[in-house]
PDB file of C-alpha atoms in Angstrom:
ATOM      1  CA  MET W   1      26.177 -20.107  -6.192  1.00  0.00           C
ATOM      2  CA  LYS W   2      25.033 -22.721  -3.725  1.00  0.00           C
ATOM      3  CA  LYS W   3      23.938 -19.956  -1.370  1.00  0.00           C
ATOM      4  CA  LEU W   4      21.989 -18.254  -4.135  1.00  0.00           C
ATOM      5  CA  LEU W   5      20.274 -21.555  -5.060  1.00  0.00           C
ATOM      6  CA  VAL W   6      19.389 -22.272  -1.401  1.00  0.00           C
ATOM      7  CA  ALA W   7      18.034 -18.734  -0.930  1.00  0.00           C
ATOM      8  CA  THR W   8      15.967 -19.019  -4.147  1.00  0.00           C
ATOM      9  CA  VAL W   9      14.557 -22.408  -3.077  1.00  0.00           C
ATOM     10  CA  ALA W  10      13.747 -21.015   0.393  1.00  0.00           C
ATOM     11  CA  ILE W  11      11.931 -17.982  -1.066  1.00  0.00           C
ATOM     12  CA  LEU W  12      10.115 -20.224  -3.556  1.00  0.00           C
ATOM     13  CA  GLY W  13       9.101 -22.467  -0.673  1.00  0.00           C
ATOM     14  CA  LEU W  14       7.581 -19.523   1.129  1.00  0.00           C
ATOM     15  CA  PHE W  15       5.454 -18.643  -1.933  1.00  0.00           C
ATOM     16  CA  LEU W  16       4.482 -22.227  -2.622  1.00  0.00           C
ATOM     17  CA  GLY W  17       3.731 -22.821   1.032  1.00  0.00           C
ATOM     18  CA  ASN W  18       1.351 -19.852   1.094  1.00  0.00           C
ATOM     19  CA  SER W  19      -0.485 -20.984  -2.060  1.00  0.00           C
ATOM     20  CA  ALA W  20      -0.941 -24.477  -0.656  1.00  0.00           C
ATOM     21  CA  ARG W  21      -3.226 -23.226   2.146  1.00  0.00           C
ATOM     22  CA  ALA W  22      -6.869 -24.397   2.280  1.00  0.00           C
ATOM     23  CA  GLU W  23      -9.255 -22.434   0.056  1.00  0.00           C
ATOM     24  CA  GLU W  24     -11.523 -19.973   1.758  1.00  0.00           C
ATOM     25  CA  GLU W  25     -15.285 -19.930   0.952  1.00  0.00           C
ATOM     26  CA  LYS W  26     -17.590 -16.955   1.182  1.00  0.00           C
ATOM     27  CA  THR W  27     -21.295 -16.769   0.400  1.00  0.00           C
ATOM     28  CA  SER W  28     -23.525 -13.974  -0.801  1.00  0.00           C
ATOM     29  CA  SER W  29     -27.169 -13.590   0.032  1.00  0.00           C
ATOM     30  CA  VAL W  30     -29.346 -12.865  -3.003  1.00  0.00           C
ATOM     31  CA  GLU W  31     -32.603 -11.114  -2.172  1.00  0.00           C
ATOM     32  CA  TYR W  32     -35.597  -9.533  -3.894  1.00  0.00           C
ATOM     33  CA  MET W  33     -38.528  -7.622  -2.408  1.00  0.00           C
ATOM     34  CA  GLN W  34     -41.827  -7.052  -4.231  1.00  0.00           C
ATOM     35  CA  SER W  35     -44.115  -4.605  -2.480  1.00  0.00           C
ATOM     36  CA  SER W  36     -47.828  -5.292  -2.227  1.00  0.00           C
ATOM     37  CA  SER W  37     -49.996  -3.961  -5.007  1.00  0.00           C
ATOM     38  CA  TYR W  38     -53.671  -4.138  -5.811  1.00  0.00           C
ATOM     39  CA  GLU W  39     -56.356  -2.672  -8.022  1.00  0.00           C
ATOM     40  CA  MET W  40     -60.014  -2.277  -7.125  1.00  0.00           C
ATOM     41  CA  GLU W  41     -62.770  -1.730  -9.672  1.00  0.00           C
ATOM     42  CA  ILE W  42     -65.913  -0.376  -8.053  1.00  0.00           C
ATOM     43  CA  PRO W  43     -68.820   0.636 -10.301  1.00  0.00           C
ATOM     44  CA  ALA W  44     -69.153   4.403 -10.641  1.00  0.00           C
ATOM     45  CA  ARG W  45     -72.920   4.099 -11.123  1.00  0.00           C
ATOM     46  CA  ILE W  46     -75.397   1.453  -9.981  1.00  0.00           C
ATOM     47  CA  VAL W  47     -78.964   1.641 -11.309  1.00  0.00           C
ATOM     48  CA  LEU W  48     -81.444   0.027  -8.925  1.00  0.00           C
ATOM     49  CA  ASN W  49     -84.367  -2.219  -9.791  1.00  0.00           C
ATOM     50  CA  LYS W  50     -87.717  -1.121  -8.360  1.00  0.00           C
ATOM     51  CA  ASN W  51     -88.897  -4.479  -6.985  1.00  0.00           C
ATOM     52  CA  GLU W  52     -85.774  -6.570  -6.419  1.00  0.00           C
ATOM     53  CA  SER W  53     -82.185  -6.331  -5.225  1.00  0.00           C
ATOM     54  CA  THR W  54     -79.534  -5.193  -7.663  1.00  0.00           C
ATOM     55  CA  SER W  55     -76.294  -7.177  -7.877  1.00  0.00           C
ATOM     56  CA  PHE W  56     -72.880  -5.712  -8.607  1.00  0.00           C
ATOM     57  CA  VAL W  57     -69.293  -6.864  -8.192  1.00  0.00           C
ATOM     58  CA  ILE W  58     -66.227  -5.172  -6.742  1.00  0.00           C
ATOM     59  CA  TRP W  59     -63.374  -6.559  -8.864  1.00  0.00           C
ATOM     60  CA  THR W  60     -59.863  -6.964  -7.456  1.00  0.00           C
ATOM     61  CA  LYS W  61     -56.396  -7.749  -8.748  1.00  0.00           C
ATOM     62  CA  LEU W  62     -54.167  -8.629  -5.824  1.00  0.00           C
ATOM     63  CA  ASN W  63     -50.512  -9.218  -5.082  1.00  0.00           C
ATOM     64  CA  ILE W  64     -50.318  -8.903  -1.276  1.00  0.00           C
ATOM     65  CA  THR W  65     -47.339  -9.915   0.872  1.00  0.00           C
ATOM     66  CA  PRO W  66     -47.922 -12.634   3.520  1.00  0.00           C
ATOM     67  CA  SER W  67     -47.344 -10.047   6.270  1.00  0.00           C
ATOM     68  CA  GLU W  68     -50.183  -7.779   5.091  1.00  0.00           C
ATOM     69  CA  ASN W  69     -53.955  -7.886   4.731  1.00  0.00           C
ATOM     70  CA  LEU W  70     -56.009  -5.777   2.371  1.00  0.00           C
ATOM     71  CA  GLU W  71     -59.222  -4.562   4.002  1.00  0.00           C
ATOM     72  CA  VAL W  72     -62.138  -3.228   1.964  1.00  0.00           C
ATOM     73  CA  ARG W  73     -64.688  -1.145   3.899  1.00  0.00           C
ATOM     74  CA  VAL W  74     -67.690   1.031   3.176  1.00  0.00           C
ATOM     75  CA  ILE W  75     -66.931   4.272   5.030  1.00  0.00           C
ATOM     76  CA  GLU W  76     -69.618   6.756   3.956  1.00  0.00           C
ATOM     77  CA  GLY W  77     -73.209   6.729   2.825  1.00  0.00           C
ATOM     78  CA  VAL W  78     -74.479   3.911   5.102  1.00  0.00           C
ATOM     79  CA  SER W  79     -76.225   4.641   8.420  1.00  0.00           C
ATOM     80  CA  ASP W  80     -76.006   2.769  11.737  1.00  0.00           C
ATOM     81  CA  GLU W  81     -79.091   0.808  10.660  1.00  0.00           C
ATOM     82  CA  GLY W  82     -77.632   0.017   7.242  1.00  0.00           C
ATOM     83  CA  ASN W  83     -79.733   2.516   5.294  1.00  0.00           C
ATOM     84  CA  ILE W  84     -78.560   4.394   2.240  1.00  0.00           C
ATOM     85  CA  ASP W  85     -80.553   7.588   1.627  1.00  0.00           C
ATOM     86  CA  LEU W  86     -81.515   8.332  -1.959  1.00  0.00           C
ATOM     87  CA  ASN W  87     -82.619  11.939  -2.379  1.00  0.00           C
ATOM     88  CA  ARG W  88     -85.168  12.942  -5.011  1.00  0.00           C
ATOM     89  CA  LYS W  89     -83.844  15.507  -7.462  1.00  0.00           C
ATOM     90  CA  ASN W  90     -85.355  19.012  -7.035  1.00  0.00           C
ATOM     91  CA  SER W  91     -87.230  17.908  -3.921  1.00  0.00           C
ATOM     92  CA  ASN W  92     -86.831  17.166  -0.206  1.00  0.00           C
ATOM     93  CA  ASP W  93     -88.296  13.657  -0.638  1.00  0.00           C
ATOM     94  CA  LYS W  94     -86.155  10.589  -0.148  1.00  0.00           C
ATOM     95  CA  VAL W  95     -86.277   6.811  -0.203  1.00  0.00           C
ATOM     96  CA  THR W  96     -83.844   4.351   1.371  1.00  0.00           C
ATOM     97  CA  THR W  97     -82.093   1.166   0.381  1.00  0.00           C
ATOM     98  CA  SER W  98     -79.504  -1.117   1.993  1.00  0.00           C
ATOM     99  CA  LEU W  99     -76.086  -2.488   1.031  1.00  0.00           C
ATOM    100  CA  TYR W 100     -75.197  -6.172   1.471  1.00  0.00           C
ATOM    101  CA  LYS W 101     -72.234  -8.393   0.876  1.00  0.00           C
ATOM    102  CA  LYS W 102     -73.785 -11.254  -1.070  1.00  0.00           C
ATOM    103  CA  LYS W 103     -73.488 -14.686   0.514  1.00  0.00           C
ATOM    104  CA  SER W 104     -70.627 -16.740  -0.866  1.00  0.00           C
ATOM    105  CA  GLY W 105     -68.210 -19.388   0.318  1.00  0.00           C
ATOM    106  CA  LEU W 106     -69.003 -20.288   3.938  1.00  0.00           C
ATOM    107  CA  MET W 107     -71.504 -17.445   4.384  1.00  0.00           C
ATOM    108  CA  THR W 108     -75.052 -18.708   4.897  1.00  0.00           C
ATOM    109  CA  GLU W 109     -76.805 -15.380   4.328  1.00  0.00           C
ATOM    110  CA  ASP W 110     -76.213 -11.948   2.870  1.00  0.00           C
ATOM    111  CA  LYS W 111     -74.383  -9.611   5.279  1.00  0.00           C
ATOM    112  CA  LEU W 112     -75.968  -6.198   5.922  1.00  0.00           C
ATOM    113  CA  LEU W 113     -73.301  -3.490   5.975  1.00  0.00           C
ATOM    114  CA  THR W 114     -73.748  -0.657   8.472  1.00  0.00           C
ATOM    115  CA  LYS W 115     -71.721   2.299   9.664  1.00  0.00           C
ATOM    116  CA  SER W 116     -70.148   0.188  12.446  1.00  0.00           C
ATOM    117  CA  GLU W 117     -70.210  -3.228  10.679  1.00  0.00           C
ATOM    118  CA  ASN W 118     -68.558  -1.898   7.546  1.00  0.00           C
ATOM    119  CA  LEU W 119     -65.946  -4.532   6.660  1.00  0.00           C
ATOM    120  CA  VAL W 120     -66.745  -5.811   3.179  1.00  0.00           C
ATOM    121  CA  GLU W 121     -63.775  -8.161   2.743  1.00  0.00           C
ATOM    122  CA  THR W 122     -60.314  -8.982   4.077  1.00  0.00           C
ATOM    123  CA  PHE W 123     -57.715 -10.428   1.742  1.00  0.00           C
ATOM    124  CA  GLU W 124     -54.990 -12.107   3.800  1.00  0.00           C
ATOM    125  CA  GLY W 125     -51.622 -12.129   2.024  1.00  0.00           C
ATOM    126  CA  LYS W 126     -53.363 -13.185  -1.161  1.00  0.00           C
ATOM    127  CA  THR W 127     -52.160 -13.093  -4.729  1.00  0.00           C
ATOM    128  CA  SER W 128     -54.699 -13.367  -7.499  1.00  0.00           C
ATOM    129  CA  ASP W 129     -52.829 -11.545 -10.222  1.00  0.00           C
ATOM    130  CA  THR W 130     -49.188 -11.764 -11.208  1.00  0.00           C
ATOM    131  CA  ASN W 131     -49.602 -11.639 -14.988  1.00  0.00           C
ATOM    132  CA  GLY W 132     -52.034  -8.772 -15.434  1.00  0.00           C
ATOM    133  CA  GLY W 133     -55.238 -10.657 -16.158  1.00  0.00           C
ATOM    134  CA  ILE W 134     -56.666 -12.633 -13.241  1.00  0.00           C
ATOM    135  CA  LYS W 135     -59.389 -10.919 -11.202  1.00  0.00           C
ATOM    136  CA  SER W 136     -61.307 -11.871  -8.078  1.00  0.00           C
ATOM    137  CA  GLY W 137     -64.757 -10.540  -7.351  1.00  0.00           C
ATOM    138  CA  ILE W 138     -66.644  -9.516  -4.209  1.00  0.00           C
ATOM    139  CA  PRO W 139     -70.350 -10.066  -4.918  1.00  0.00           C
ATOM    140  CA  MET W 140     -72.543  -7.264  -3.545  1.00  0.00           C
ATOM    141  CA  LEU W 141     -76.271  -6.439  -3.402  1.00  0.00           C
ATOM    142  CA  ILE W 142     -78.263  -3.236  -2.995  1.00  0.00           C
ATOM    143  CA  GLY W 143     -81.863  -3.741  -1.949  1.00  0.00           C
ATOM    144  CA  PRO W 144     -84.800  -2.213  -3.812  1.00  0.00           C
ATOM    145  CA  PRO W 145     -85.767   1.349  -2.869  1.00  0.00           C
ATOM    146  CA  VAL W 146     -88.138   1.576   0.106  1.00  0.00           C
ATOM    147  CA  GLY W 147     -90.487   4.454   0.847  1.00  0.00           C
ATOM    148  CA  LYS W 148     -92.975   6.545  -1.082  1.00  0.00           C
ATOM    149  CA  LEU W 149     -91.748   6.070  -4.653  1.00  0.00           C
ATOM    150  CA  LEU W 150     -92.798   9.330  -6.249  1.00  0.00           C
ATOM    151  CA  ALA W 151     -91.953   9.920  -9.898  1.00  0.00           C
ATOM    152  CA  GLY W 152     -88.514  11.385 -10.360  1.00  0.00           C
ATOM    153  CA  SER W 153     -84.813  10.684 -10.170  1.00  0.00           C
ATOM    154  CA  TYR W 154     -83.219   9.638  -6.862  1.00  0.00           C
ATOM    155  CA  SER W 155     -79.526   9.436  -6.015  1.00  0.00           C
ATOM    156  CA  GLY W 156     -77.126   8.908  -3.162  1.00  0.00           C
ATOM    157  CA  THR W 157     -73.503   7.855  -2.741  1.00  0.00           C
ATOM    158  CA  ILE W 158     -71.564   5.182  -0.928  1.00  0.00           C
ATOM    159  CA  THR W 159     -67.816   5.414  -0.461  1.00  0.00           C
ATOM    160  CA  PHE W 160     -65.490   2.430  -0.207  1.00  0.00           C
ATOM    161  CA  GLN W 161     -61.977   2.474   1.271  1.00  0.00           C
ATOM    162  CA  THR W 162     -59.115   0.041   0.819  1.00  0.00           C
ATOM    163  CA  GLU W 163     -56.243  -0.213   3.280  1.00  0.00           C
ATOM    164  CA  LEU W 164     -53.154  -2.398   3.544  1.00  0.00           C
ATOM    165  CA  VAL W 165     -52.812  -3.490   7.174  1.00  0.00           C
ATOM    166  CA  ASN W 166     -49.608  -4.983   8.574  1.00  0.00           C
ATOM    167  CA  VAL W 167     -50.611  -8.272  10.219  1.00  0.00           C
ATOM    168  CA  SER W 168     -48.123  -7.755  13.083  1.00  0.00           C
ATOM    169  CA  ASN W 169     -50.019  -4.552  14.004  1.00  0.00           C
ATOM    170  CA  LYS W 170     -53.246  -6.500  14.587  1.00  0.00           C
ATOM    171  CA  LYS W 171     -53.952  -7.172  18.243  1.00  0.00           C
ATOM    172  CA  ASP W 172     -55.088 -10.600  19.386  1.00  0.00           C
ATOM    173  CA  LEU W 173     -58.636 -10.764  20.688  1.00  0.00           C
ATOM    174  CA  VAL W 174     -58.649 -11.645  24.381  1.00  0.00           C
ATOM    175  CA  LEU W 175     -61.881 -13.006  25.860  1.00  0.00           C
ATOM    176  CA  ASN W 176     -62.474 -12.792  29.606  1.00  0.00           C
TER     177      ASN W 176
END
């Protein structure tokens, strides 16, 4: 019986000895990723004033990651000189106008947009809307029509493009 008691105590000691070891800790990483999203509202139709510039706004809702920029450009309908051709309906006559980003913030004058200088705005990792209601605006101007203003209806188009650009893909400007 003594041998059985000693063997039982020895086995119990092994179990108790194992459970008396230091506790082990492990951690879990908890992560969430929200992709960039945005909405742009660009007027489908802009009616020009005869003698003065016409204002309009490109509205944005933004939720852009810090590693991305949203670029807004005008990609069609503006010439190298910044002209927009408006063609007279049922005729070969035309007049021209120009597209500007209206001065705001640190800008001291309106910026003429051309085929090569076509960047309207860059939003750098910006969030203006997380609850569905906050909008930011890009103020724009179109100049009055220039040319022989014959009676009739004139029209032309301008096309805007938005693009998410990864900031790490941008190259640093090196000046020599």
